[in-house]
Backbone as a ProteinNet text record, in pm:
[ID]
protein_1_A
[PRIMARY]
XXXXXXXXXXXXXXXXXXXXXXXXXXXXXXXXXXXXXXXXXXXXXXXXXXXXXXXXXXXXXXXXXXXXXXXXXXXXXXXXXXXXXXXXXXXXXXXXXXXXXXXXXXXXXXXXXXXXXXXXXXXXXXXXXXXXXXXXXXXXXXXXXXXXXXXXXXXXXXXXXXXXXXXXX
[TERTIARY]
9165.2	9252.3	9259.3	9366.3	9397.9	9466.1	9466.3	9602.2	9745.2	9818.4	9954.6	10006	10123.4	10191.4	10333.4	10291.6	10385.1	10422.9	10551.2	10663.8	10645	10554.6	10598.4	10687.2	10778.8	10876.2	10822.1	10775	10761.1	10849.9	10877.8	10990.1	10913.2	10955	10928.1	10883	10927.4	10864.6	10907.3	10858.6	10874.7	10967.3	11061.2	11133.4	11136	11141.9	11148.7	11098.4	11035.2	10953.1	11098.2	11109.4	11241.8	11144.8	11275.3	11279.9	11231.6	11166.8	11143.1	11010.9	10863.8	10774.3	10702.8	10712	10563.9	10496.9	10543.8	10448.8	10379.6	10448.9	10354.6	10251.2	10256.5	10163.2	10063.9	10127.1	10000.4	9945.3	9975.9	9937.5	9782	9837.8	9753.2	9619.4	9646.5	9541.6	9460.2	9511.7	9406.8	9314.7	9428.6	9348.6	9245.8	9247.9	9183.1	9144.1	9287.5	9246.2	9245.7	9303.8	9322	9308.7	9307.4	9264.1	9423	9480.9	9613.3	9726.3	9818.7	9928.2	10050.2	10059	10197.4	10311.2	10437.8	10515.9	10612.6	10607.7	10719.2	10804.3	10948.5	11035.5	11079.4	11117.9	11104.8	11329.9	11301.9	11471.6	11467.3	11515.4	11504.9	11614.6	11729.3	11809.6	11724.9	11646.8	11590.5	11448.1	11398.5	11243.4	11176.7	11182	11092.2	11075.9	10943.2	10892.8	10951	10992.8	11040.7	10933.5	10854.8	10819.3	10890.7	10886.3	10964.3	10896.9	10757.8	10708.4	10580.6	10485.1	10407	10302.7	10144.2	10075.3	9999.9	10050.7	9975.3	10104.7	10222.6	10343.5	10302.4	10232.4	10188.2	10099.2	10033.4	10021.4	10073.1	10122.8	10226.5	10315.8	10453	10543.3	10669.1	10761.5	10839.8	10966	11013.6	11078.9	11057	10898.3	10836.3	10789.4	10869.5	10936.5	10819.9	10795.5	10675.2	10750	10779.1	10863.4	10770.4	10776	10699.3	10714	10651.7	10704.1	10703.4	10821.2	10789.2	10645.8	10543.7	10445.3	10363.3	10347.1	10229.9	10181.9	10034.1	9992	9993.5	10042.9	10073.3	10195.5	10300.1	10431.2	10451.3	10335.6	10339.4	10275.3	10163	10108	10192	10215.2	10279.2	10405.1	10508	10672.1	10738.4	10682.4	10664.8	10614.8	10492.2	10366.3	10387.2	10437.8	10438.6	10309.7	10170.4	10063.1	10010.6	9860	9804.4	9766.6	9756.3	9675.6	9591.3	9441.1	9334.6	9250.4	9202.2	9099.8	8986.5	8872.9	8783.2	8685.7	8663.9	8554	8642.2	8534.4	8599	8615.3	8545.1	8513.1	8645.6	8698	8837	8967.5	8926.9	9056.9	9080.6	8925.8	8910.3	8988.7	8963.1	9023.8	9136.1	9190.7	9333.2	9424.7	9391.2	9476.1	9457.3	9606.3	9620.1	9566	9605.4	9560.2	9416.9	9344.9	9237	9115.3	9144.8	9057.9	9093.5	9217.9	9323.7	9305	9276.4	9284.5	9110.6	9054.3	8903.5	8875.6	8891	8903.2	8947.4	9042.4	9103.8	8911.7	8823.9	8751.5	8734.1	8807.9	8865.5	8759.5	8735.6	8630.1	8721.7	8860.5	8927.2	9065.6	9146.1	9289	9398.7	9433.1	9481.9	9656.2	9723.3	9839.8	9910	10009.3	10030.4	10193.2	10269.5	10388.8	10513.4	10595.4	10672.9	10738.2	10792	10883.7	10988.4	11109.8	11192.5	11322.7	11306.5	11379.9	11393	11241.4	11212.1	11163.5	11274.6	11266.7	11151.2	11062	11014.6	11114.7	11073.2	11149.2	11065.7	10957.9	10856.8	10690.5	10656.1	10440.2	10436.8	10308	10231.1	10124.1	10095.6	9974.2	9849.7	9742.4	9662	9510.5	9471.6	9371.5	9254	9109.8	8990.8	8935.2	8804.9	8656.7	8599.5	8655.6	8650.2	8686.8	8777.6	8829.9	8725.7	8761.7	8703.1	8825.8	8764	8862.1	8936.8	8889.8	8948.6	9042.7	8997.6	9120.3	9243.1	9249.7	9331.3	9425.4	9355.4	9465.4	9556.4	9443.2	9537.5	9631.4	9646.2	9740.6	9829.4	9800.1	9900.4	9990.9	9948.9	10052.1	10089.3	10034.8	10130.1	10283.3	10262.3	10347.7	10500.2	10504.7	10636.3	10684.7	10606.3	10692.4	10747	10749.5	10827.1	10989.6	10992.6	11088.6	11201.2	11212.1	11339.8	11377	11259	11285.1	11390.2	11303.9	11346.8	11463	11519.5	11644.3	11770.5	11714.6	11818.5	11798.7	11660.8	11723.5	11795.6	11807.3	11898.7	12000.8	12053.1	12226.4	12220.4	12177.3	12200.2	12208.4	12150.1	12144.1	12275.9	12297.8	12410.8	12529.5	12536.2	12676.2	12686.2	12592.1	12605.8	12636.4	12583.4	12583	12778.6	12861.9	12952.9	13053.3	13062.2	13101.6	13114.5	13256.2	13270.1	13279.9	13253.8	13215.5	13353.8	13340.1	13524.3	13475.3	13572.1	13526.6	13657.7
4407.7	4381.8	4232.3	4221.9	4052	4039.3	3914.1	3878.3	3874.4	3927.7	3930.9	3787.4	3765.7	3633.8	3670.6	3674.2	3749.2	3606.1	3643.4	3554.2	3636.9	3561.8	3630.8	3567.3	3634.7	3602.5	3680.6	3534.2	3640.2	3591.3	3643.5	3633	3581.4	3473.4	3393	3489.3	3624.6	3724	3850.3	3915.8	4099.2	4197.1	4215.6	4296.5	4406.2	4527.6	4650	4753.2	4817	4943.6	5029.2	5046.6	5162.6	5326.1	5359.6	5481.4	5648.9	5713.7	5844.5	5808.8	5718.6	5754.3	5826.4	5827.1	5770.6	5927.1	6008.9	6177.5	6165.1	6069.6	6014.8	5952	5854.2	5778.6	5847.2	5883.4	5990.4	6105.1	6175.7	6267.7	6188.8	6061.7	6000.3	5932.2	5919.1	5877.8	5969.4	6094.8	6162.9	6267	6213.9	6305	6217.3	6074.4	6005.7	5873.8	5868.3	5676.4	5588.7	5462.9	5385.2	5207.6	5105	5012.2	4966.3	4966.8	4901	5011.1	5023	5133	5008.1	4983.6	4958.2	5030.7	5029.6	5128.1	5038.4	5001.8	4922.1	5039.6	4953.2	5034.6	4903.8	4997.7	4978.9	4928.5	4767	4722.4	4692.7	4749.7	4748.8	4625.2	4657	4536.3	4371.1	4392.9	4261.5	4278	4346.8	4358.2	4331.2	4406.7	4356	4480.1	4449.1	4504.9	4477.1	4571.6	4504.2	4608.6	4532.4	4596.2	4683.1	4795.3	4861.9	4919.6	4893.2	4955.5	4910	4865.1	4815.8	4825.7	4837	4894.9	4756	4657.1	4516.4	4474.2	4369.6	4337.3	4162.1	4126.2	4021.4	3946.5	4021	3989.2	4045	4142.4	4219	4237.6	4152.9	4149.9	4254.9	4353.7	4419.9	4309.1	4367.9	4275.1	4184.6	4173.4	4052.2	4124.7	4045.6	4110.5	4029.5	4126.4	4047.7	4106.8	4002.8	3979.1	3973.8	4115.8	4072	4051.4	3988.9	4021.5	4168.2	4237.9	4319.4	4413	4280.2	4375.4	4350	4307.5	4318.3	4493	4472.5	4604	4655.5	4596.3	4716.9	4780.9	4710.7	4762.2	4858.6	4859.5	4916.5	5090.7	5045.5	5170.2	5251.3	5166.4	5237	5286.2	5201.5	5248.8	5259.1	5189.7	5263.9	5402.2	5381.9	5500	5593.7	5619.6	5683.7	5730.7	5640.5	5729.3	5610.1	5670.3	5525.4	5391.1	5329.1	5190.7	5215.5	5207.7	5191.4	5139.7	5065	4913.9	4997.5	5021.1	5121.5	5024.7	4929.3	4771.4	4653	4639.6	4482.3	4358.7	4374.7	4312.1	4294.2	4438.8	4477	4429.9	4409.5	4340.9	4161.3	4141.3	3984.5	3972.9	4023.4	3990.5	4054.3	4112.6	4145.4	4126.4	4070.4	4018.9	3897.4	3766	3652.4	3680.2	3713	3715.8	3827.5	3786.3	3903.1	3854.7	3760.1	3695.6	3761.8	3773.9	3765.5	3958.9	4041.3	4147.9	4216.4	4121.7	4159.4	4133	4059.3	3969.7	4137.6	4196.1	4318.6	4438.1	4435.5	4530.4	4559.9	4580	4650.5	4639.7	4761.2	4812.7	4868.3	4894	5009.5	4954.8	4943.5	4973.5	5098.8	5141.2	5270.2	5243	5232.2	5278.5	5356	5462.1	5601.5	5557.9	5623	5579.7	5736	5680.3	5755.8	5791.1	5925.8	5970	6071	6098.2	6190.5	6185.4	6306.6	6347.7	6218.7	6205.7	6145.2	5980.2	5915.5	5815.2	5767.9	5643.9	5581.4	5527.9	5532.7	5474.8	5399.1	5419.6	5304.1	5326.5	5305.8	5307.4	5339.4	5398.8	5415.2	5319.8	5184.9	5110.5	5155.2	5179.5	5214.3	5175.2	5066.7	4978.4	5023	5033.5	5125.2	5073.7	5098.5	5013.2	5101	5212.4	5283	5425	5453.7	5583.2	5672.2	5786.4	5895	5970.5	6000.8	6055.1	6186.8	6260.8	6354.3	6295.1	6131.7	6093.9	6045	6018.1	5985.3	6122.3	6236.7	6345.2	6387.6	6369.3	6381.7	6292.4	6146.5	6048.1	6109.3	6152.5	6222.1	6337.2	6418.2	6499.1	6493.8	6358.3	6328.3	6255	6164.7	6061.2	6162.6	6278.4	6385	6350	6342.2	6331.8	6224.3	6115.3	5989	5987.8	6115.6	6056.6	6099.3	6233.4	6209.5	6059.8	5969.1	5882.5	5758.3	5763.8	5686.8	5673.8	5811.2	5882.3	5817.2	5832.3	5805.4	5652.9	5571.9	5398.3	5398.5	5454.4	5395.1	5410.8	5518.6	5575.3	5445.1	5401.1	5324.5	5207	5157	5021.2	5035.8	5106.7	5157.5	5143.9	5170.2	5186.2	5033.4	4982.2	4841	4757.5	4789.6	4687.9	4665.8	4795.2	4825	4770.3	4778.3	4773	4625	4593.9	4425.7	4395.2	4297.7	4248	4155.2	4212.8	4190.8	4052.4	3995.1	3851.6	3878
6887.3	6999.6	7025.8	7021.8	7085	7147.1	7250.9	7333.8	7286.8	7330.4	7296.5	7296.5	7232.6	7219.2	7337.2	7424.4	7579	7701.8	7690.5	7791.3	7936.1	8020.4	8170	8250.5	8355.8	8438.9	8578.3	8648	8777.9	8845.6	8976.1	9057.1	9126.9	9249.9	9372.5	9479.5	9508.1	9634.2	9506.7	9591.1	9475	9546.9	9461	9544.3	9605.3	9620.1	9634.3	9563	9572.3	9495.5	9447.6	9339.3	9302.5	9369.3	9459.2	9487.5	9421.4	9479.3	9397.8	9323.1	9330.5	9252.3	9333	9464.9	9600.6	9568.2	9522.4	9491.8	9407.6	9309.5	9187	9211.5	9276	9310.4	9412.2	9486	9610.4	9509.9	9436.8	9350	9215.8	9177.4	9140.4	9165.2	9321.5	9381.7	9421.4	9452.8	9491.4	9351.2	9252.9	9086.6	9095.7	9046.5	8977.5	9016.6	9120.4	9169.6	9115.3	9177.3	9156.2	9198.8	9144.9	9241.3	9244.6	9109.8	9135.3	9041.7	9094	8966.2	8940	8896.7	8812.5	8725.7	8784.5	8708.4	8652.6	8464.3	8441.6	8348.2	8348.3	8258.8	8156.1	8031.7	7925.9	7906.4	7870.3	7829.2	7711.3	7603.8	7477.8	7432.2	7532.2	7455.2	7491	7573.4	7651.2	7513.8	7490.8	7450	7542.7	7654.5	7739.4	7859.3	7940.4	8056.6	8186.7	8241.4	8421.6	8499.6	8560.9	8704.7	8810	8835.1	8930.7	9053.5	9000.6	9107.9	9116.9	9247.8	9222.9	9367.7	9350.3	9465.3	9528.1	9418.4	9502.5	9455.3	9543.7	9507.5	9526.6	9587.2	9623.7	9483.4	9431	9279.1	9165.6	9175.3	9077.9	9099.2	9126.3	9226.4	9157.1	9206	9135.6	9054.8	8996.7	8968.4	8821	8814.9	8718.4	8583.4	8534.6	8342.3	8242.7	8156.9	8036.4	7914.5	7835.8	7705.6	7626.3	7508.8	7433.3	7277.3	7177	7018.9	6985.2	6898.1	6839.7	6776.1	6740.8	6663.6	6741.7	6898	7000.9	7019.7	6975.3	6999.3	7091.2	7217.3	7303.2	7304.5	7289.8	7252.8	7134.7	7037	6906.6	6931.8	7010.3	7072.9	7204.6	7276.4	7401.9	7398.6	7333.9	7339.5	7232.5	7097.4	6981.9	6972.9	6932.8	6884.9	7035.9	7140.6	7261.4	7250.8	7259.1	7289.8	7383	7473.4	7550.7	7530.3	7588.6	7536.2	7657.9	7592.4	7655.4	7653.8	7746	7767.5	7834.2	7793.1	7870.6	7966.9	7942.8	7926.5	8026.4	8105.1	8117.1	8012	7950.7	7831.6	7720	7696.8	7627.8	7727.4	7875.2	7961.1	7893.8	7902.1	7864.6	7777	7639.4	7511.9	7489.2	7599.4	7564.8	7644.4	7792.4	7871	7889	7908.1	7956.8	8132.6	8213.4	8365.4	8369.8	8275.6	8287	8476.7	8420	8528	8691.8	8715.3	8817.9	8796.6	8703.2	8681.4	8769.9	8709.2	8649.9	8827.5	8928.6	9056.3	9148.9	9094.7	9190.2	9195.1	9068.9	9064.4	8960.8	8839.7	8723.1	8669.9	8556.5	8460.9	8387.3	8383.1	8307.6	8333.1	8186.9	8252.9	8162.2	8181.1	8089.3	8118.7	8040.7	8046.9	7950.3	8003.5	7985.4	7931.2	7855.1	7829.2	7899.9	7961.5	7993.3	7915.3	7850.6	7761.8	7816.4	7781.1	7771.5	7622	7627.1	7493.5	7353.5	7370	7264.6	7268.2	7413.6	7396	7491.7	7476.9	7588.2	7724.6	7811.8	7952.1	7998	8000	8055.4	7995	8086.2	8149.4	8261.2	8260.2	8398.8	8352.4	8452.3	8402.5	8510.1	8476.5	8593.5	8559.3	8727.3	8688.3	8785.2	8727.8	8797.9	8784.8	8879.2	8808.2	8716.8	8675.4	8564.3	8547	8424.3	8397.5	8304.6	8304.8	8204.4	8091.5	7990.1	7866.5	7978.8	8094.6	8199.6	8232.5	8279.6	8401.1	8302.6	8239.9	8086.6	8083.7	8034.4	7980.7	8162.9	8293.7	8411.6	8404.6	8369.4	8357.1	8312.5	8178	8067.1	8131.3	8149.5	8243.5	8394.2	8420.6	8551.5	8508.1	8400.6	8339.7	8338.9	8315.5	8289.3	8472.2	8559.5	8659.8	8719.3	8644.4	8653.2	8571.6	8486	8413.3	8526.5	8599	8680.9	8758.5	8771.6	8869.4	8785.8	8693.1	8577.1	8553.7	8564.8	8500.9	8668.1	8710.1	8843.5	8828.6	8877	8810.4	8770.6	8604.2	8504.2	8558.3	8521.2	8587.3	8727.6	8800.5	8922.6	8846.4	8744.7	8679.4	8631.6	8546	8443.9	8551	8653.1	8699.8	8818	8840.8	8881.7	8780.4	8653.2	8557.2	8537.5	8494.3	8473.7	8555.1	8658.2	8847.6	8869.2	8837.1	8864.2	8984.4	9042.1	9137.5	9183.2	9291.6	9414.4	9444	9463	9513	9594.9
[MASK]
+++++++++++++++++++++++++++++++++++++++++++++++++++++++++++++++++++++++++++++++++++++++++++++++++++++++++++++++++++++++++++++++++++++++++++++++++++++++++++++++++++++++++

């Protein structure tokens, strides 16, 4: 495992939590818990991560996009390979995250992220940061992750039809 060769973009304040996770997230906290959740979605034409949702916005602000190369192993494992990337160790945060410090500072012993799928394709992650997970709290991740994709599914279509939607001056 190594640090990724990753472009971050944070935004100046964080915007708005996208609508439709908060069952997700209350459902999560009370499986397994959490110190911090992050929900990014997946822009393929961009290669890159956007934040949509976020339980500390003040350091993980929504909004704030991480660009990464093609053959970064997390991209290879997570939205490629649609299986987890899992850091079990603080130790494995060190050597695989740039803000590990800023990570490691929240509590963290663990960070697991889960890849959102529907009909085949990735849509995003569930990133989720603990002072430590179990191979249990992992497969609960795993079948919570199916109930993000409706949310997912409504973003897009809302992205999709702003994107389209010229703007009246």
């Amino acid at each position: 495992m190594t640090v990724p060769n990753t472009r971050i973009i944070k935004p100046l304040i964080s915007g708005d939590n996208a609508p439709g996770f908060e069952e997700l997230v209350e459902k999560a906290s009370r499986t397994f818990g959490f110190l911090n959740l992050t929900i990014l979605a997946w822009r393929a034409e961009r290669g890159s991560l956007v934040r949509i949702y976020s339980t500390h916005p003040a350091d993980y602000p929504v909004g704030g996009e991480k660009v990464m190369p093609p053959e970064a192993e997390w991209l290879q494992t997570v939205i490629i390979g649609q299986r987890p990337h899992t850091l079990w160790t603080a130790d494995e945060i060190k050597r695989y995250y740039n803000d590990a410090n800023e990570i490691l500072a929240m509590g963290a012993g663990a960070l697991l992220c889960v890849p959102v799928i529907s009909e085949g394709k990735t849509l995003g992650a569930l990133n989720f940061i603990n002072k430590g997970y179990t191979e249990k709290d992992l497969k609960a991740m795993q079948e919570l992750a199916p109930r993000a994709v409706a949310s997912f599914e409504q973003l897009r279509e809302e992205m999709d039809v702003h994107k389209e939607t010229p703007v009246q001056g």
